[in-house]
mmCIF file of C-alpha atoms in Angstrom:
data_model
loop_
_atom_site.group_PDB
_atom_site.id
_atom_site.type_symbol
_atom_site.label_atom_id
_atom_site.label_comp_id
_atom_site.label_asym_id
_atom_site.label_seq_id
_atom_site.Cartn_x
_atom_site.Cartn_y
_atom_site.Cartn_z
ATOM 1 C CA MET C 388 -21.231 -6.370 -19.979
ATOM 2 C CA MET C 389 -20.021 -2.976 -19.812
ATOM 3 C CA THR C 390 -22.069 -0.634 -18.171
ATOM 4 C CA GLU C 391 -21.228 3.418 -17.923
ATOM 5 C CA ALA C 392 -21.502 3.943 -14.292
ATOM 6 C CA PHE C 393 -22.369 7.357 -13.234
ATOM 7 C CA TYR C 394 -20.096 9.587 -11.936
ATOM 8 C CA PRO C 395 -20.977 13.037 -11.455
ATOM 9 C CA ILE C 396 -17.822 15.292 -12.829
ATOM 10 C CA GLY C 397 -17.108 14.592 -16.768
ATOM 11 C CA THR C 398 -18.476 13.534 -19.588
ATOM 12 C CA PRO C 399 -19.014 10.172 -20.407
ATOM 13 C CA GLY C 400 -16.667 8.815 -23.101
ATOM 14 C CA GLN C 401 -14.068 12.067 -22.393
ATOM 15 C CA PRO C 402 -11.070 12.238 -20.393
ATOM 16 C CA TRP C 403 -10.716 14.956 -17.878
ATOM 17 C CA GLY C 404 -9.039 17.918 -17.907
ATOM 18 C CA ASP C 405 -8.043 20.301 -16.012
ATOM 19 C CA ALA C 406 -11.432 21.731 -14.992
ATOM 20 C CA GLU C 407 -12.323 18.233 -14.591
ATOM 21 C CA THR C 408 -9.515 17.630 -12.010
ATOM 22 C CA SER C 409 -9.800 20.773 -10.406
ATOM 23 C CA GLU C 410 -13.417 20.286 -9.607
ATOM 24 C CA TRP C 411 -12.734 16.681 -8.950
ATOM 25 C CA LEU C 412 -10.459 18.833 -5.970
ATOM 26 C CA SER C 413 -12.255 20.974 -4.845
ATOM 27 C CA ARG C 414 -14.428 18.002 -3.341
ATOM 28 C CA GLN C 415 -11.837 16.333 -1.276
ATOM 29 C CA THR C 416 -11.865 17.296 2.785
ATOM 30 C CA ARG C 417 -9.823 16.724 5.029
ATOM 31 C CA GLN C 418 -11.317 13.774 7.337
ATOM 32 C CA ARG C 419 -8.674 12.953 9.384
ATOM 33 C CA SER C 420 -4.936 13.720 10.800
ATOM 34 C CA TYR C 421 -1.701 12.598 9.767
ATOM 35 C CA ALA C 422 -0.443 14.459 12.165
ATOM 36 C CA VAL C 423 -1.728 13.445 15.348
ATOM 37 C CA ASP C 424 -1.951 10.204 13.851
ATOM 38 C CA VAL C 425 0.918 9.046 12.346
ATOM 39 C CA LEU C 426 3.326 11.455 12.786
ATOM 40 C CA SER C 427 2.775 11.694 16.607
ATOM 41 C CA VAL C 428 3.721 7.671 16.496
ATOM 42 C CA ILE C 429 6.660 7.783 14.626
ATOM 43 C CA ASP C 430 7.578 10.200 17.115
ATOM 44 C CA ARG C 431 7.639 8.134 20.147
ATOM 45 C CA LEU C 432 8.990 5.230 18.341
ATOM 46 C CA ARG C 433 12.345 7.441 17.962
ATOM 47 C CA SER C 434 13.895 6.621 21.009
ATOM 48 C CA ARG C 435 13.724 2.907 19.296
ATOM 49 C CA PHE C 436 14.816 3.148 15.504
ATOM 50 C CA GLU C 437 15.880 5.230 13.914
ATOM 51 C CA VAL C 438 13.686 7.879 11.999
ATOM 52 C CA VAL C 439 14.464 9.738 8.305
ATOM 53 C CA GLU C 440 12.703 12.312 6.009
ATOM 54 C CA TYR C 441 12.878 11.366 3.211
ATOM 55 C CA GLY C 442 10.567 13.474 0.866
ATOM 56 C CA ARG C 443 8.705 16.474 1.693
ATOM 57 C CA LEU C 444 5.345 16.924 -0.834
ATOM 58 C CA ASP C 445 3.620 20.779 -0.965
ATOM 59 C CA TYR C 446 0.225 20.314 -1.425
ATOM 60 C CA ALA C 447 -0.832 24.116 -0.869
ATOM 61 C CA PRO C 448 -1.394 24.971 1.669
ATOM 62 C CA ASP C 449 -0.679 22.258 3.406
ATOM 63 C CA ALA C 450 2.899 20.201 3.690
ATOM 64 C CA TYR C 451 3.728 16.874 4.942
ATOM 65 C CA PRO C 452 7.122 15.317 5.306
ATOM 66 C CA LEU C 453 8.079 11.676 4.422
ATOM 67 C CA LEU C 454 9.135 9.541 7.511
ATOM 68 C CA ALA C 455 10.876 6.748 6.947
ATOM 69 C CA ILE C 456 11.738 4.001 10.002
ATOM 70 C CA ARG C 457 14.841 2.681 10.010
ATOM 71 C CA SER C 458 16.746 -0.505 11.930
ATOM 72 C CA ARG C 459 19.163 1.588 14.521
ATOM 73 C CA ASN C 460 22.142 -0.415 14.226
ATOM 74 C CA TRP C 461 22.273 -0.987 10.069
ATOM 75 C CA ARG C 462 25.074 -3.281 9.271
ATOM 76 C CA ASP C 463 26.009 -3.845 5.441
ATOM 77 C CA ASP C 464 25.959 -7.713 6.239
ATOM 78 C CA LEU C 465 22.050 -8.185 7.486
ATOM 79 C CA PRO C 466 19.347 -8.550 4.919
ATOM 80 C CA CYS C 467 17.390 -5.623 4.393
ATOM 81 C CA MET C 468 13.163 -6.300 4.558
ATOM 82 C CA LEU C 469 11.285 -3.391 3.210
ATOM 83 C CA VAL C 470 7.530 -2.499 5.029
ATOM 84 C CA THR C 471 5.163 0.319 3.384
ATOM 85 C CA GLY C 472 2.155 1.593 3.562
ATOM 86 C CA GLY C 473 -0.175 3.996 2.757
ATOM 87 C CA VAL C 474 0.402 3.714 -0.468
ATOM 88 C CA HIS C 475 -2.766 4.237 -0.932
ATOM 89 C CA GLY C 476 -4.006 6.395 1.953
ATOM 90 C CA TYR C 477 -7.529 5.378 2.137
ATOM 91 C CA GLU C 478 -6.539 1.935 2.994
ATOM 92 C CA THR C 479 -5.807 3.069 7.121
ATOM 93 C CA SER C 480 -4.705 -0.890 7.767
ATOM 94 C CA GLY C 481 -1.990 -0.582 6.001
ATOM 95 C CA VAL C 482 -0.277 2.333 7.519
ATOM 96 C CA HIS C 483 -1.127 1.389 11.310
ATOM 97 C CA GLY C 484 -0.319 -1.637 10.717
ATOM 98 C CA ALA C 485 2.827 -0.845 9.446
ATOM 99 C CA LEU C 486 2.726 1.648 12.598
ATOM 100 C CA GLN C 487 2.048 -1.021 14.935
ATOM 101 C CA PHE C 488 4.789 -3.735 13.453
ATOM 102 C CA VAL C 489 7.630 -1.283 14.185
ATOM 103 C CA ASP C 490 5.854 -0.994 17.512
ATOM 104 C CA GLN C 491 5.653 -4.206 18.581
ATOM 105 C CA HIS C 492 7.180 -6.665 16.464
ATOM 106 C CA ALA C 493 11.231 -4.293 15.096
ATOM 107 C CA ALA C 494 12.673 -5.104 18.145
ATOM 108 C CA ASP C 495 13.137 -8.624 17.886
ATOM 109 C CA TYR C 496 14.396 -8.642 14.060
ATOM 110 C CA GLU C 497 17.560 -6.983 15.676
ATOM 111 C CA GLY C 498 20.990 -8.316 14.574
ATOM 112 C CA ARG C 499 19.161 -10.788 12.566
ATOM 113 C CA ALA C 500 17.858 -8.425 9.537
ATOM 114 C CA ASN C 501 18.190 -4.022 8.610
ATOM 115 C CA LEU C 502 14.284 -2.902 8.229
ATOM 116 C CA LEU C 503 12.998 0.097 6.989
ATOM 117 C CA VAL C 504 9.710 1.275 7.149
ATOM 118 C CA ALA C 505 7.250 3.689 5.282
ATOM 119 C CA PRO C 506 4.615 3.485 7.103
ATOM 120 C CA CYS C 507 2.342 6.254 5.200
ATOM 121 C CA VAL C 508 3.969 6.679 1.971
ATOM 122 C CA SER C 509 0.486 8.945 0.643
ATOM 123 C CA PRO C 510 -0.014 11.747 3.796
ATOM 124 C CA TRP C 511 -2.425 13.830 1.654
ATOM 125 C CA ALA C 512 -4.537 10.852 0.215
ATOM 126 C CA TYR C 513 -4.442 9.247 4.184
ATOM 127 C CA GLU C 514 -6.086 12.834 5.384
ATOM 128 C CA ARG C 515 -9.218 12.862 2.536
ATOM 129 C CA VAL C 516 -9.249 9.093 2.716
ATOM 130 C CA HIS C 517 -8.760 8.696 -0.568
ATOM 131 C CA ARG C 518 -6.546 6.957 -3.435
ATOM 132 C CA TRP C 519 -5.978 9.234 -5.219
ATOM 133 C CA ASN C 520 -3.250 12.107 -4.725
ATOM 134 C CA PRO C 521 -4.501 16.030 -5.391
ATOM 135 C CA GLN C 522 -3.518 15.324 -8.941
ATOM 136 C CA ALA C 523 -5.658 12.677 -9.533
ATOM 137 C CA ILE C 524 -3.262 10.553 -9.554
ATOM 138 C CA ASP C 525 -2.298 7.316 -8.553
ATOM 139 C CA PRO C 526 0.494 6.572 -6.906
ATOM 140 C CA ASN C 527 0.225 3.047 -7.272
ATOM 141 C CA ARG C 528 0.084 3.023 -11.039
ATOM 142 C CA SER C 529 2.996 5.293 -10.487
ATOM 143 C CA PHE C 530 6.469 3.590 -9.290
ATOM 144 C CA ARG C 531 8.546 4.005 -12.698
ATOM 145 C CA ALA C 532 10.934 6.615 -14.681
ATOM 146 C CA ASP C 533 10.251 9.901 -14.441
ATOM 147 C CA SER C 534 7.381 9.479 -12.158
ATOM 148 C CA PRO C 535 4.605 11.880 -11.884
ATOM 149 C CA ALA C 536 3.770 11.679 -8.304
ATOM 150 C CA PRO C 537 6.093 12.886 -6.310
ATOM 151 C CA GLU C 538 5.354 10.243 -3.176
ATOM 152 C CA SER C 539 5.836 7.416 -5.960
ATOM 153 C CA ALA C 540 8.999 9.188 -6.786
ATOM 154 C CA ALA C 541 10.172 10.411 -2.952
ATOM 155 C CA LEU C 542 10.041 6.791 -2.093
ATOM 156 C CA MET C 543 11.965 5.397 -4.838
ATOM 157 C CA ARG C 544 14.927 7.966 -4.124
ATOM 158 C CA LEU C 545 14.792 6.940 -0.681
ATOM 159 C CA VAL C 546 15.022 2.756 -1.680
ATOM 160 C CA ALA C 547 17.424 3.237 -4.623
ATOM 161 C CA PRO C 548 20.640 2.170 -1.997
ATOM 162 C CA GLN C 549 19.114 -1.321 -1.435
ATOM 163 C CA ARG C 550 17.218 -1.492 -4.501
ATOM 164 C CA ASP C 551 19.034 -4.878 -5.235
ATOM 165 C CA GLY C 552 20.129 -5.599 -2.193
ATOM 166 C CA MET C 553 17.004 -5.913 -0.710
ATOM 167 C CA LEU C 554 15.421 -9.619 0.420
ATOM 168 C CA MET C 555 12.234 -8.600 0.836
ATOM 169 C CA HIS C 556 8.946 -6.295 0.539
ATOM 170 C CA ILE C 557 5.649 -6.407 1.975
ATOM 171 C CA ASP C 558 3.234 -3.209 0.671
ATOM 172 C CA LEU C 559 0.265 -3.164 3.656
ATOM 173 C CA HIS C 560 -3.355 -2.210 0.872
ATOM 174 C CA GLU C 561 -6.383 -2.894 1.236
ATOM 175 C CA THR C 562 -9.286 -4.185 -1.209
ATOM 176 C CA THR C 563 -12.794 -2.167 0.291
ATOM 177 C CA ASP C 564 -16.040 -0.878 -0.596
ATOM 178 C CA THR C 565 -15.370 1.972 -1.726
ATOM 179 C CA ASP C 566 -13.271 0.754 -4.610
ATOM 180 C CA GLU C 567 -16.385 -0.811 -6.382
ATOM 181 C CA SER C 568 -18.041 2.774 -5.225
ATOM 182 C CA GLU C 569 -16.051 5.169 -5.284
ATOM 183 C CA PHE C 570 -12.526 4.471 -6.684
ATOM 184 C CA ARG C 571 -13.312 2.313 -9.670
ATOM 185 C CA PRO C 572 -15.977 4.238 -11.550
ATOM 186 C CA ALA C 573 -13.539 7.698 -10.707
ATOM 187 C CA LEU C 574 -11.137 6.411 -12.884
ATOM 188 C CA ALA C 575 -13.011 5.214 -15.416
ATOM 189 C CA ALA C 576 -14.485 8.384 -15.795
ATOM 190 C CA ARG C 577 -11.330 10.723 -15.511
ATOM 191 C CA ASP C 578 -10.233 8.075 -18.239
ATOM 192 C CA GLY C 579 -13.271 8.270 -20.513
ATOM 193 C CA LYS C 580 -13.932 4.713 -20.140
ATOM 194 C CA PRO C 581 -16.518 2.242 -19.498
ATOM 195 C CA SER C 582 -16.640 0.819 -15.789
ATOM 196 C CA GLU C 583 -17.603 -2.898 -15.277
ATOM 197 C CA PRO C 584 -18.778 -3.872 -12.457
ATOM 198 C CA GLY C 585 -17.096 -6.641 -9.940
ATOM 199 C CA GLU C 586 -17.219 -7.978 -7.229
ATOM 200 C CA ILE C 587 -15.345 -7.300 -3.614
ATOM 201 C CA PRO C 588 -13.903 -10.733 -1.804
ATOM 202 C CA ASP C 589 -14.511 -11.261 1.651
ATOM 203 C CA GLY C 590 -11.386 -11.808 2.831
ATOM 204 C CA PHE C 591 -7.573 -11.231 3.011
ATOM 205 C CA TYR C 592 -5.250 -12.040 0.441
ATOM 206 C CA THR C 593 -1.450 -11.249 -1.446
ATOM 207 C CA VAL C 594 -0.870 -10.431 -4.704
ATOM 208 C CA GLY C 595 2.316 -12.203 -5.930
ATOM 209 C CA ASP C 596 4.775 -11.433 -8.498
ATOM 210 C CA THR C 597 3.987 -12.607 -12.294
ATOM 211 C CA GLU C 598 7.512 -12.495 -12.530
ATOM 212 C CA ASN C 599 8.891 -14.114 -9.662
ATOM 213 C CA PRO C 600 5.287 -15.587 -7.641
ATOM 214 C CA GLN C 601 7.522 -16.799 -5.105
ATOM 215 C CA PRO C 602 4.730 -19.766 -4.196
ATOM 216 C CA ALA C 603 5.330 -21.103 -0.358
ATOM 217 C CA PHE C 604 6.312 -17.200 0.369
ATOM 218 C CA GLN C 605 2.899 -16.078 -0.687
ATOM 219 C CA GLN C 606 1.361 -19.423 1.177
ATOM 220 C CA ALA C 607 3.728 -18.688 4.461
ATOM 221 C CA VAL C 608 2.031 -14.959 4.673
ATOM 222 C CA ILE C 609 -1.441 -16.756 3.395
ATOM 223 C CA ALA C 610 -0.901 -19.306 6.306
ATOM 224 C CA ALA C 611 -0.254 -16.473 9.349
ATOM 225 C CA VAL C 612 -2.998 -13.933 8.405
ATOM 226 C CA ALA C 613 -5.436 -17.003 8.750
ATOM 227 C CA LYS C 614 -4.947 -17.261 12.104
ATOM 228 C CA VAL C 615 -6.085 -13.271 12.424
ATOM 229 C CA THR C 616 -9.004 -13.169 9.675
ATOM 230 C CA HIS C 617 -10.378 -15.317 7.041
ATOM 231 C CA ILE C 618 -8.865 -15.476 3.573
ATOM 232 C CA ALA C 619 -11.348 -14.559 0.856
ATOM 233 C CA PRO C 620 -12.392 -16.984 -0.530
ATOM 234 C CA ALA C 621 -12.196 -17.382 -5.119
ATOM 235 C CA ASP C 622 -15.470 -16.355 -7.347
ATOM 236 C CA GLY C 623 -17.241 -18.358 -8.860
ATOM 237 C CA ASN C 624 -15.004 -17.611 -11.422
ATOM 238 C CA GLY C 625 -12.159 -19.099 -9.816
ATOM 239 C CA GLU C 626 -10.385 -15.542 -9.782
ATOM 240 C CA ILE C 627 -10.206 -11.892 -7.165
ATOM 241 C CA ILE C 628 -10.477 -9.166 -8.608
ATOM 242 C CA GLY C 629 -10.485 -10.426 -12.093
ATOM 243 C CA SER C 630 -7.398 -11.954 -11.852
ATOM 244 C CA PRO C 631 -6.886 -16.066 -11.347
ATOM 245 C CA VAL C 632 -6.694 -17.382 -7.944
ATOM 246 C CA VAL C 633 -2.995 -19.701 -8.029
ATOM 247 C CA ALA C 634 -3.137 -20.777 -4.556
ATOM 248 C CA PRO C 635 -5.708 -20.426 -2.311
ATOM 249 C CA GLY C 636 -5.609 -16.017 -1.457
ATOM 250 C CA VAL C 637 -3.344 -15.397 -3.754
ATOM 251 C CA ILE C 638 -2.952 -13.870 -7.199
ATOM 252 C CA ASN C 639 -0.563 -13.156 -9.501
ATOM 253 C CA TYR C 640 0.163 -9.119 -10.803
ATOM 254 C CA PRO C 641 3.370 -8.425 -13.008
ATOM 255 C CA LEU C 642 4.021 -5.804 -10.423
ATOM 256 C CA LYS C 643 7.331 -3.728 -12.315
ATOM 257 C CA GLN C 644 5.151 -3.822 -15.761
ATOM 258 C CA LEU C 645 2.020 -1.986 -13.858
ATOM 259 C CA GLY C 646 4.025 0.010 -11.851
ATOM 260 C CA LEU C 647 2.693 -0.922 -8.823
ATOM 261 C CA CYS C 648 4.960 -0.716 -5.071
ATOM 262 C CA ALA C 649 5.505 -4.305 -4.333
ATOM 263 C CA GLY C 650 8.304 -4.041 -7.635
ATOM 264 C CA ILE C 651 10.514 -0.787 -6.841
ATOM 265 C CA THR C 652 12.866 -3.125 -6.079
ATOM 266 C CA ASN C 653 14.598 -6.877 -6.833
ATOM 267 C CA ALA C 654 13.729 -8.510 -4.299
ATOM 268 C CA ARG C 655 13.475 -12.446 -4.344
ATOM 269 C CA TYR C 656 10.109 -12.102 -2.338
ATOM 270 C CA THR C 657 7.635 -9.224 -3.270
ATOM 271 C CA THR C 658 4.021 -9.134 -2.325
ATOM 272 C CA THR C 659 0.975 -7.035 -1.800
ATOM 273 C CA THR C 660 -1.477 -7.748 0.805
ATOM 274 C CA GLU C 661 -5.079 -7.132 0.500
ATOM 275 C CA VAL C 662 -7.379 -6.690 3.809
ATOM 276 C CA TYR C 663 -10.975 -6.205 3.301
ATOM 277 C CA PRO C 664 -12.143 -4.249 6.650
ATOM 278 C CA ASP C 665 -16.017 -3.941 5.604
ATOM 279 C CA SER C 666 -16.393 -7.678 6.536
ATOM 280 C CA PRO C 667 -18.647 -8.070 9.034
ATOM 281 C CA ARG C 668 -16.404 -10.483 10.078
ATOM 282 C CA ALA C 669 -13.052 -8.396 10.836
ATOM 283 C CA THR C 670 -12.952 -5.150 13.216
ATOM 284 C CA PRO C 671 -10.980 -2.466 13.213
ATOM 285 C CA GLU C 672 -7.898 -4.423 14.939
ATOM 286 C CA GLN C 673 -7.506 -7.613 13.626
ATOM 287 C CA CYS C 674 -7.583 -5.486 10.029
ATOM 288 C CA ASN C 675 -4.275 -3.344 11.854
ATOM 289 C CA ALA C 676 -3.048 -7.299 13.237
ATOM 290 C CA ALA C 677 -3.775 -9.353 10.205
ATOM 291 C CA GLN C 678 -0.741 -6.673 8.463
ATOM 292 C CA VAL C 679 1.157 -6.591 11.196
ATOM 293 C CA ALA C 680 1.198 -11.010 11.065
ATOM 294 C CA ALA C 681 1.845 -10.733 7.419
ATOM 295 C CA VAL C 682 4.684 -9.136 8.053
ATOM 296 C CA CYS C 683 6.277 -11.158 10.028
ATOM 297 C CA ALA C 684 5.539 -14.182 8.813
ATOM 298 C CA ALA C 685 7.257 -12.459 5.042
ATOM 299 C CA ILE C 686 10.944 -11.482 7.633
ATOM 300 C CA ASP C 687 10.864 -14.596 9.172
ATOM 301 C CA PHE C 688 10.443 -16.554 5.686
ATOM 302 C CA ALA C 689 12.484 -14.296 4.142
ATOM 303 C CA LEU C 690 15.382 -14.880 7.146
ATOM 304 C CA ALA C 691 14.967 -18.597 6.637
ATOM 305 C CA HIS C 692 15.007 -18.869 3.003
ATOM 306 C CA PRO C 693 17.879 -16.389 1.841
ATOM 307 C CA ALA C 694 18.671 -17.727 -1.463
#
């Protein structure tokens, strides 16, 4: 049954205008530091990897350099692998898992693959533990031509030279309890639509591409993560977050159609990871480790099955 969930901004049934968006923005507060948590870690990696600034977000009074990490010895004859995290800034293990992968494992692929890692696509949202950018736009529905989200547009420009040559792209996300308590009601309020209660899955899962599902690739990621943390079961309808489970821990979305980050290249292998950090069965360390395991498994599978 469709029900109208309470949200403290706006009028039910009416999309937000500038006044409502401004009210929402006024309620957002910085809760952590991109400079301390992300930029300082990247600085420590500069001696081993190339660091590129691929854009800058000017959200007065704040400004954020957008940094990516590349293999230092990039070779045109090697397959290219893309890792993205923090498209939704509140999804913490996506950011720290990407950085942990670079620190602990990226060197293992020297001479075998070109790596491009954008660990924190949405730093303003990272600091405010939010899903949207300051315009109340979801970057992960904005990876399309003439994107309204500067975060998304900048990443697409970075990736454009390798768009057709990328072999694998893994985009690191989380599904959290606040998806249900805050972000879905906020989305419904913003768009003037009714909010339907949902169920948050307890465990890790992946989202493949409906148009290019690559089931063996998805299962390789699931198998690796299952050694670190538990995999989300299907609900009573055989679904995870409203989508049919096509294999244990796997659902599919039309990535490009929805403007999702994992659809920004023409890579043969694409997946979106979803960690559940609010589970009583998982620690923050396990969540980061699950992301790292997923990245390694994704690269390893792609290298073993390049065509």
